[in-house]
Amino acid sequence: QVQLVESGGGMVQAGGSLRLSCAASGLTFSHYEMGWFRQAPGKEREFVAMITSNGTEAYYADSVKGRFFISRDNTRDTVYLQMNSLKPEDTAVYYCAAKLWLVSSTYNYWGQGTQVTVSS
């Protein structure tokens, strides 16, 4: 059974920081590209960041570039999202997801999400 479990969400003031974690189990973590997505109320889920299976490349949505940083620790089967300079528009449920590297065109597995609320 594959599980992705996010943690680290919460409420912060604008300009603050949060670090999200996503612990994976039930899969060979190093074979998967890992991504972070978010969904705000009334909006579709959107891409935030991704990192390759070996952690050598990372990509970000323009809206978070320079503020958010994705990383992974393959010894801990965990992917992180460091979020800095948070803005109210960053408020959303954040999800981590896993995609089999170079095989899947869509993400195979999703976590349950963790709420991030940024107050103005």
PDB file of C-alpha atoms in Angstrom:
ATOM      1  CA  GLN A   1       0.000   0.000   0.000  1.00  0.00           C
ATOM      2  CA  VAL A   2       1.473   3.295  -1.130  1.00  0.00           C
ATOM      3  CA  GLN A   3       1.087   6.173   1.273  1.00  0.00           C
ATOM      4  CA  LEU A   4       2.136   9.792   1.026  1.00  0.00           C
ATOM      5  CA  VAL A   5       1.595  11.697   4.252  1.00  0.00           C
ATOM      6  CA  GLU A   6       2.033  15.449   4.353  1.00  0.00           C
ATOM      7  CA  SER A   7       2.721  17.411   7.503  1.00  0.00           C
ATOM      8  CA  GLY A   8       3.878  20.854   8.541  1.00  0.00           C
ATOM      9  CA  GLY A   9       0.946  22.937   7.431  1.00  0.00           C
ATOM     10  CA  GLY A  10      -0.605  25.607   9.577  1.00  0.00           C
ATOM     11  CA  MET A  11      -1.388  29.277   9.822  1.00  0.00           C
ATOM     12  CA  VAL A  12       1.224  31.988   9.402  1.00  0.00           C
ATOM     13  CA  GLN A  13       1.300  35.707   8.816  1.00  0.00           C
ATOM     14  CA  ALA A  14       2.213  37.130   5.446  1.00  0.00           C
ATOM     15  CA  GLY A  15       5.968  37.175   5.078  1.00  0.00           C
ATOM     16  CA  GLY A  16       6.419  34.148   7.272  1.00  0.00           C
ATOM     17  CA  SER A  17       7.735  30.693   6.473  1.00  0.00           C
ATOM     18  CA  LEU A  18       6.624  27.095   6.704  1.00  0.00           C
ATOM     19  CA  ARG A  19       8.299  23.831   5.879  1.00  0.00           C
ATOM     20  CA  LEU A  20       6.119  21.034   4.591  1.00  0.00           C
ATOM     21  CA  SER A  21       7.164  17.412   4.700  1.00  0.00           C
ATOM     22  CA  CYS A  22       5.836  14.428   2.806  1.00  0.00           C
ATOM     23  CA  ALA A  23       6.792  10.982   4.012  1.00  0.00           C
ATOM     24  CA  ALA A  24       6.416   8.187   1.484  1.00  0.00           C
ATOM     25  CA  SER A  25       5.981   4.496   2.114  1.00  0.00           C
ATOM     26  CA  GLY A  26       5.086   1.452   0.071  1.00  0.00           C
ATOM     27  CA  LEU A  27       7.099   2.492  -2.967  1.00  0.00           C
ATOM     28  CA  THR A  28      10.688   2.625  -4.088  1.00  0.00           C
ATOM     29  CA  PHE A  29      11.066   6.296  -3.345  1.00  0.00           C
ATOM     30  CA  SER A  30      14.191   6.837  -5.424  1.00  0.00           C
ATOM     31  CA  HIS A  31      12.335   5.716  -8.580  1.00  0.00           C
ATOM     32  CA  TYR A  32       9.815   8.529  -8.355  1.00  0.00           C
ATOM     33  CA  GLU A  33       9.727  12.143  -9.314  1.00  0.00           C
ATOM     34  CA  MET A  34       8.073  14.009  -6.471  1.00  0.00           C
ATOM     35  CA  GLY A  35       5.871  17.025  -6.824  1.00  0.00           C
ATOM     36  CA  TRP A  36       3.983  19.531  -4.739  1.00  0.00           C
ATOM     37  CA  PHE A  37       0.601  20.846  -5.813  1.00  0.00           C
ATOM     38  CA  ARG A  38      -1.923  23.094  -4.167  1.00  0.00           C
ATOM     39  CA  GLN A  39      -5.612  23.787  -4.397  1.00  0.00           C
ATOM     40  CA  ALA A  40      -7.287  26.933  -3.155  1.00  0.00           C
ATOM     41  CA  PRO A  41     -11.042  27.095  -2.505  1.00  0.00           C
ATOM     42  CA  GLY A  42     -12.967  27.321  -5.755  1.00  0.00           C
ATOM     43  CA  LYS A  43      -9.886  26.737  -7.881  1.00  0.00           C
ATOM     44  CA  GLU A  44      -8.371  23.778  -9.655  1.00  0.00           C
ATOM     45  CA  ARG A  45      -5.318  22.052  -8.339  1.00  0.00           C
ATOM     46  CA  GLU A  46      -2.148  23.692  -9.605  1.00  0.00           C
ATOM     47  CA  PHE A  47       1.468  22.722  -9.880  1.00  0.00           C
ATOM     48  CA  VAL A  48       3.855  24.222  -7.351  1.00  0.00           C
ATOM     49  CA  ALA A  49       7.185  22.423  -7.599  1.00  0.00           C
ATOM     50  CA  MET A  50       8.779  19.157  -8.600  1.00  0.00           C
ATOM     51  CA  ILE A  51      12.068  17.408  -8.097  1.00  0.00           C
ATOM     52  CA  THR A  52      13.630  14.586 -10.061  1.00  0.00           C
ATOM     53  CA  SER A  53      14.073  11.151  -8.595  1.00  0.00           C
ATOM     54  CA  ASN A  54      17.735  11.692  -7.751  1.00  0.00           C
ATOM     55  CA  GLY A  55      17.226  15.254  -6.577  1.00  0.00           C
ATOM     56  CA  THR A  56      19.461  16.818  -9.202  1.00  0.00           C
ATOM     57  CA  GLU A  57      16.832  19.005 -10.868  1.00  0.00           C
ATOM     58  CA  ALA A  58      13.944  21.019  -9.550  1.00  0.00           C
ATOM     59  CA  TYR A  59      11.257  23.093 -11.234  1.00  0.00           C
ATOM     60  CA  TYR A  60       8.867  25.686  -9.874  1.00  0.00           C
ATOM     61  CA  ALA A  61       5.741  27.492 -10.854  1.00  0.00           C
ATOM     62  CA  ASP A  62       6.416  31.135 -11.651  1.00  0.00           C
ATOM     63  CA  SER A  63       4.205  32.188  -8.768  1.00  0.00           C
ATOM     64  CA  VAL A  64       6.516  30.602  -6.187  1.00  0.00           C
ATOM     65  CA  LYS A  65       9.911  30.802  -7.880  1.00  0.00           C
ATOM     66  CA  GLY A  66      12.474  32.349  -5.588  1.00  0.00           C
ATOM     67  CA  ARG A  67      10.292  31.866  -2.526  1.00  0.00           C
ATOM     68  CA  PHE A  68       9.661  28.123  -2.370  1.00  0.00           C
ATOM     69  CA  PHE A  69      12.305  25.426  -2.445  1.00  0.00           C
ATOM     70  CA  ILE A  70      11.783  21.714  -2.935  1.00  0.00           C
ATOM     71  CA  SER A  71      14.215  19.105  -1.696  1.00  0.00           C
ATOM     72  CA  ARG A  72      14.262  15.407  -0.959  1.00  0.00           C
ATOM     73  CA  ASP A  73      16.067  12.995   1.277  1.00  0.00           C
ATOM     74  CA  ASN A  74      16.074   9.577  -0.319  1.00  0.00           C
ATOM     75  CA  THR A  75      17.498   8.041   2.848  1.00  0.00           C
ATOM     76  CA  ARG A  76      14.358   9.138   4.681  1.00  0.00           C
ATOM     77  CA  ASP A  77      11.873   8.661   1.806  1.00  0.00           C
ATOM     78  CA  THR A  78      10.793  12.235   2.371  1.00  0.00           C
ATOM     79  CA  VAL A  79      10.275  15.277   0.180  1.00  0.00           C
ATOM     80  CA  TYR A  80      10.139  18.802   1.581  1.00  0.00           C
ATOM     81  CA  LEU A  81       8.770  22.136   0.523  1.00  0.00           C
ATOM     82  CA  GLN A  82      10.350  25.135   2.192  1.00  0.00           C
ATOM     83  CA  MET A  83       8.002  28.079   1.783  1.00  0.00           C
ATOM     84  CA  ASN A  84       9.330  31.560   2.472  1.00  0.00           C
ATOM     85  CA  SER A  85       7.901  35.046   2.087  1.00  0.00           C
ATOM     86  CA  LEU A  86       4.422  33.618   2.173  1.00  0.00           C
ATOM     87  CA  LYS A  87       1.571  35.599   0.702  1.00  0.00           C
ATOM     88  CA  PRO A  88      -2.172  35.352   1.343  1.00  0.00           C
ATOM     89  CA  GLU A  89      -2.592  33.967  -2.166  1.00  0.00           C
ATOM     90  CA  ASP A  90      -0.486  30.984  -1.115  1.00  0.00           C
ATOM     91  CA  THR A  91      -3.370  29.857   1.070  1.00  0.00           C
ATOM     92  CA  ALA A  92      -4.405  26.411  -0.123  1.00  0.00           C
ATOM     93  CA  VAL A  93      -4.362  22.746   0.639  1.00  0.00           C
ATOM     94  CA  TYR A  94      -0.945  21.469  -0.353  1.00  0.00           C
ATOM     95  CA  TYR A  95      -0.531  17.972  -1.722  1.00  0.00           C
ATOM     96  CA  CYS A  96       2.527  15.925  -2.457  1.00  0.00           C
ATOM     97  CA  ALA A  97       2.485  13.475  -5.323  1.00  0.00           C
ATOM     98  CA  ALA A  98       4.679  10.799  -6.827  1.00  0.00           C
ATOM     99  CA  LYS A  99       5.261   9.967 -10.493  1.00  0.00           C
ATOM    100  CA  LEU A 100       7.252   7.015 -11.741  1.00  0.00           C
ATOM    101  CA  TRP A 101      10.306   8.530 -13.368  1.00  0.00           C
ATOM    102  CA  LEU A 102      10.248   8.526 -17.200  1.00  0.00           C
ATOM    103  CA  VAL A 103       7.339   6.087 -17.274  1.00  0.00           C
ATOM    104  CA  SER A 104       4.214   7.933 -16.190  1.00  0.00           C
ATOM    105  CA  SER A 105       2.922  11.103 -17.785  1.00  0.00           C
ATOM    106  CA  THR A 106       0.687  11.773 -14.803  1.00  0.00           C
ATOM    107  CA  TYR A 107       1.218  11.465 -11.093  1.00  0.00           C
ATOM    108  CA  ASN A 108       0.471   8.016  -9.755  1.00  0.00           C
ATOM    109  CA  TYR A 109      -0.009   8.691  -6.066  1.00  0.00           C
ATOM    110  CA  TRP A 110      -1.250  11.580  -3.975  1.00  0.00           C
ATOM    111  CA  GLY A 111      -1.193  12.480  -0.328  1.00  0.00           C
ATOM    112  CA  GLN A 112      -4.159  13.607   1.721  1.00  0.00           C
ATOM    113  CA  GLY A 113      -3.093  17.238   1.763  1.00  0.00           C
ATOM    114  CA  THR A 114      -2.154  19.702   4.462  1.00  0.00           C
ATOM    115  CA  GLN A 115      -3.745  23.109   4.942  1.00  0.00           C
ATOM    116  CA  VAL A 116      -1.636  26.239   4.663  1.00  0.00           C
ATOM    117  CA  THR A 117      -3.290  29.490   5.624  1.00  0.00           C
ATOM    118  CA  VAL A 118      -1.508  32.820   5.245  1.00  0.00           C
ATOM    119  CA  SER A 119      -3.105  35.788   6.942  1.00  0.00           C
ATOM    120  CA  SER A 120      -2.724  39.341   5.718  1.00  0.00           C
TER     121      SER A 120
END
